[in-house]
C-alpha cells in the first residue's frame, strides 16, 4: 500500500531503455530541406519556435557546464513537451522520463502504449518503425517495487507528488505490463547521462493489436517475432543484445 512506503532511496545507475517512433528526424531537419548557406537562418528560426531549444538557450548557459547531457535532444524533449495524459506515476503537471531496465521490458511498454493509441484512433492495419534509445543514468531513486500495481491512478499520482518534495532523482517500480521488469521514472534531469540510438524494430498492427515485431539487425530485413513473447517472464536473449 502507498501509505506504508518509507520512501527509502536506492542507487540508480547503468543503462535504461525506451522506444520512440522512427519518424522523428535523426539530424536537424533544416539540413535536409535547405542549402548549407541557409542553415544559420533556419537554426535561428528553430530557436524562435522550438520550445525545447528556447528552454535550452534560456536555462542552459552555465548549467550545461555541470551536466551537458541534460540538454541532449533525447534527454531534454520529455521535459520540454508536457504529456497531457501524464505518466504512470505522475499527473500531467509533472514532466518525467519513463525508462525500462531492459530492451525487452521497453518493448512491452511501447507495444501497449502504441496499441492503446491505435485502438483509440481506429487505425487500419499498418506498420510502425520504432527505435530503441539507451539512456545512461546515475542518481538515486525511491524504491516503490513493493507498491501494488492495482493502485488507482489518483493514488499513484498523489504518491508521485509526495516524492517530488523528498529529494531524489527518480522512482523505480515493477513494470505494469511485464511483472519481471522494472521501470525508472526520472523526474530530475541531473541524473541523466548520455543517450544513444541502438536497435530498430517494426511493429505490425493488424487492426486489433500489435501481433508481430521485426528486428532490423537481421540480414533478411528483420525476422518476425510474436509480440506476446515480449511480455512473458522468460528473457528473449536476442532482443536484449545491444
Coordinates of C-alpha atoms in Angstrom, one line a residue:
X1 CA 0.0 0.0 0.0
X2 CA 1.1 3.5 -0.7
X3 CA 0.7 4.7 2.9
X4 CA 3.2 2.1 4.1
X5 CA 6.0 3.1 1.9
X6 CA 9.0 4.5 3.7
X7 CA 10.4 6.5 0.7
X8 CA 13.8 4.8 1.0
X9 CA 16.2 5.6 -1.9
X10 CA 18.5 3.2 -3.7
X11 CA 21.3 4.0 -6.2
X12 CA 20.1 4.2 -9.8
X13 CA 22.9 3.6 -12.3
X14 CA 23.6 1.9 -15.6
X15 CA 21.8 1.7 -19.0
X16 CA 18.0 2.1 -19.2
X17 CA 15.8 1.9 -22.3
X18 CA 12.8 3.3 -24.2
X19 CA 11.4 3.3 -27.7
X20 CA 10.3 6.2 -29.9
X21 CA 8.8 6.3 -33.4
X22 CA 11.4 6.5 -36.1
X23 CA 9.5 9.2 -37.9
X24 CA 11.4 11.8 -35.8
X25 CA 14.5 13.1 -37.8
X26 CA 17.9 11.8 -36.6
X27 CA 19.5 15.1 -37.9
X28 CA 18.5 18.7 -37.8
X29 CA 15.6 18.8 -40.2
X30 CA 16.6 22.0 -41.9
X31 CA 19.8 20.3 -43.1
X32 CA 17.5 18.2 -45.3
X33 CA 15.4 20.9 -46.8
X34 CA 17.8 23.9 -47.1
X35 CA 21.1 24.5 -48.8
X36 CA 24.1 24.9 -46.4
X37 CA 24.1 28.7 -46.8
X38 CA 20.6 28.8 -45.3
X39 CA 21.4 26.6 -42.2
X40 CA 22.2 29.5 -39.8
X41 CA 19.0 31.3 -40.7
X42 CA 17.0 28.1 -40.3
X43 CA 18.6 27.4 -37.0
X44 CA 17.7 30.9 -35.8
X45 CA 14.0 30.3 -36.8
X46 CA 14.1 27.0 -34.9
X47 CA 15.4 28.8 -31.8
X48 CA 12.4 31.2 -32.0
X49 CA 9.8 28.5 -32.4
X50 CA 11.0 25.3 -30.8
X51 CA 10.2 25.2 -27.0
X52 CA 12.9 22.7 -26.3
X53 CA 15.6 24.9 -27.9
X54 CA 14.2 28.0 -26.2
X55 CA 14.5 26.3 -22.8
X56 CA 18.0 25.1 -23.5
X57 CA 19.1 28.6 -24.5
X58 CA 17.3 30.3 -21.6
X59 CA 18.5 28.0 -18.8
X60 CA 21.3 26.1 -20.3
X61 CA 24.1 28.6 -20.1
X62 CA 26.2 27.7 -17.1
X63 CA 24.1 24.7 -16.3
X64 CA 25.5 22.8 -19.2
X65 CA 28.9 23.0 -17.6
X66 CA 27.7 20.8 -14.8
X67 CA 25.7 18.3 -16.9
X68 CA 25.7 18.9 -20.6
X69 CA 23.7 15.7 -21.2
X70 CA 20.5 17.1 -19.7
X71 CA 20.0 19.2 -22.9
X72 CA 20.7 16.4 -25.3
X73 CA 17.6 16.1 -27.5
X74 CA 16.5 12.6 -26.3
X75 CA 17.0 13.6 -22.7
X76 CA 15.5 17.0 -22.8
X77 CA 12.5 16.6 -25.0
X78 CA 10.3 14.8 -22.4
X79 CA 10.9 17.7 -20.1
X80 CA 10.2 20.4 -22.7
X81 CA 7.0 18.9 -24.1
X82 CA 4.4 18.2 -21.3
X83 CA 2.5 14.9 -21.6
X84 CA -1.2 15.8 -21.4
X85 CA -2.0 12.2 -20.3
X86 CA 0.6 12.2 -17.5
X87 CA 2.6 9.1 -16.8
X88 CA 2.0 6.0 -14.7
X89 CA 3.3 7.8 -11.5
X90 CA 2.8 11.5 -12.3
X91 CA 0.0 13.7 -13.5
X92 CA 0.3 15.9 -16.5
X93 CA 1.8 18.8 -14.4
X94 CA 5.0 16.8 -13.8
X95 CA 7.4 16.1 -16.6
X96 CA 9.1 12.7 -16.3
X97 CA 11.1 10.3 -18.4
X98 CA 10.0 6.7 -18.1
X99 CA 12.7 4.1 -18.8
X100 CA 12.9 0.3 -18.7
X101 CA 15.6 -1.9 -17.2
X102 CA 15.9 -4.0 -20.4
X103 CA 15.1 -3.7 -24.1
X104 CA 12.5 -6.4 -23.7
X105 CA 10.7 -4.5 -21.0
X106 CA 10.9 -1.3 -23.0
X107 CA 9.4 -3.2 -26.0
X108 CA 6.5 -4.4 -23.8
X109 CA 5.8 -0.9 -22.6
X110 CA 6.0 0.5 -26.1
X111 CA 3.7 -2.1 -27.6
X112 CA 0.9 -1.5 -25.0
X113 CA 1.2 2.3 -25.4
X114 CA 1.0 2.0 -29.2
X115 CA -1.9 -0.4 -29.0
X116 CA -3.9 2.0 -26.9
X117 CA -3.3 4.9 -29.3
X118 CA -4.0 2.9 -32.4
X119 CA -7.2 1.4 -31.0
X120 CA -8.4 4.8 -29.8
X121 CA -8.0 6.2 -33.3
X122 CA -9.5 3.2 -35.1
X123 CA -6.3 2.9 -37.1
X124 CA -6.3 0.4 -40.0
X125 CA -3.6 -2.3 -40.3
X126 CA -0.2 -0.7 -40.6
X127 CA 3.5 -1.0 -39.7
X128 CA 5.3 1.3 -37.3
X129 CA 9.0 1.7 -37.3
X130 CA 10.4 2.2 -33.8
X131 CA 13.9 2.7 -32.5
X132 CA 15.5 2.0 -29.1
X133 CA 17.1 4.7 -27.1
X134 CA 19.7 3.8 -24.4
X135 CA 20.0 6.3 -21.6
X136 CA 22.8 6.3 -19.1
X137 CA 21.5 7.1 -15.6
X138 CA 23.4 8.0 -12.4
X139 CA 21.4 9.1 -9.3
X140 CA 19.2 7.9 -6.5
X141 CA 15.7 6.6 -6.8
X142 CA 12.8 5.9 -4.5
X143 CA 12.2 2.2 -4.5
X144 CA 8.5 1.5 -5.0
X145 CA 8.8 -2.1 -6.1
X146 CA 6.6 -3.2 -3.2
X147 CA 3.8 -1.0 -4.3
X148 CA 0.6 -2.7 -5.5
X149 CA 0.3 -2.5 -9.3
X150 CA -3.5 -2.2 -9.0
X151 CA -3.3 1.1 -7.0
X152 CA -5.8 3.6 -8.6
X153 CA -4.3 6.3 -10.8
X154 CA -5.3 9.1 -8.5
X155 CA -3.5 7.4 -5.6
X156 CA -0.4 6.8 -7.7
X157 CA -0.3 10.4 -8.8
X158 CA -0.7 11.6 -5.3
X159 CA 2.2 9.4 -4.2
X160 CA 4.3 10.8 -7.1
X161 CA 3.6 14.4 -5.9
X162 CA 4.9 13.5 -2.4
X163 CA 8.1 12.2 -3.8
X164 CA 9.0 15.5 -5.5
X165 CA 9.4 17.1 -2.1
X166 CA 11.7 14.4 -0.7
X167 CA 14.8 14.7 -2.9
X168 CA 16.0 12.0 -5.1
X169 CA 16.1 11.9 -8.9
X170 CA 13.6 9.2 -9.8
X171 CA 11.4 6.4 -8.7
X172 CA 11.6 2.7 -9.6
X173 CA 8.6 0.3 -9.7
X174 CA 7.6 -3.0 -11.1
X175 CA 6.6 -2.7 -14.8
X176 CA 2.8 -2.7 -15.0
X177 CA 2.8 -4.7 -18.3
X178 CA 5.7 -7.1 -17.6
X179 CA 6.0 -8.0 -13.9
X180 CA 9.6 -9.3 -14.2
X181 CA 10.7 -5.9 -15.4
X182 CA 11.4 -2.6 -13.7
X183 CA 10.6 0.9 -14.7
X184 CA 12.5 4.0 -13.7
X185 CA 10.6 7.3 -13.8
X186 CA 13.2 10.0 -13.9
X187 CA 11.9 13.4 -12.8
X188 CA 15.3 15.2 -12.2
X189 CA 17.3 15.6 -15.4
X190 CA 20.6 15.9 -13.4
X191 CA 20.5 12.1 -13.2
X192 CA 20.7 11.7 -16.9
X193 CA 23.9 10.8 -18.7
X194 CA 24.4 10.4 -22.4
X195 CA 21.7 8.9 -24.7
X196 CA 22.2 7.0 -27.9
X197 CA 20.2 5.1 -30.5
X198 CA 20.5 1.3 -30.7
X199 CA 18.2 -1.2 -32.3
X200 CA 15.4 -0.6 -34.8
X201 CA 12.1 -2.6 -34.7
X202 CA 9.0 -2.7 -36.8
X203 CA 5.6 -3.1 -35.0
X204 CA 2.9 -4.8 -37.1
X205 CA -0.6 -3.5 -36.1
X206 CA -3.3 -5.9 -37.5
X207 CA -6.2 -3.6 -36.8
X208 CA -6.8 -5.0 -33.3
X209 CA -3.4 -5.5 -31.7
X210 CA 0.3 -5.4 -32.4
X211 CA 0.8 -9.0 -33.4
X212 CA 4.4 -9.1 -34.7
X213 CA 7.7 -7.4 -34.3
X214 CA 10.6 -7.3 -36.7
X215 CA 14.2 -6.8 -35.6
X216 CA 16.1 -4.9 -38.3
X217 CA 19.5 -6.2 -37.3
X218 CA 18.8 -9.3 -39.4
X219 CA 20.3 -9.5 -42.9
X220 CA 16.8 -10.5 -44.1
X221 CA 15.5 -7.1 -43.0
X222 CA 14.1 -8.5 -39.8
X223 CA 12.8 -11.8 -38.6
X224 CA 9.2 -11.9 -37.4
X225 CA 8.7 -12.2 -33.6
X226 CA 5.4 -12.9 -32.0
X227 CA 4.7 -9.8 -29.9
X228 CA 3.3 -11.7 -26.9
X229 CA 6.8 -13.3 -26.4
X230 CA 7.9 -10.0 -25.1
X231 CA 5.6 -9.9 -22.1
X232 CA 6.5 -13.3 -20.6
X233 CA 8.9 -13.9 -17.7
X234 CA 11.4 -15.6 -20.0
X235 CA 14.2 -13.5 -21.3
X236 CA 14.3 -13.3 -25.1
X237 CA 18.0 -13.0 -25.4
X238 CA 18.4 -11.6 -28.9
X239 CA 16.1 -8.7 -28.0
X240 CA 18.4 -7.6 -25.3
X241 CA 21.7 -7.8 -27.2
X242 CA 22.8 -4.2 -27.7

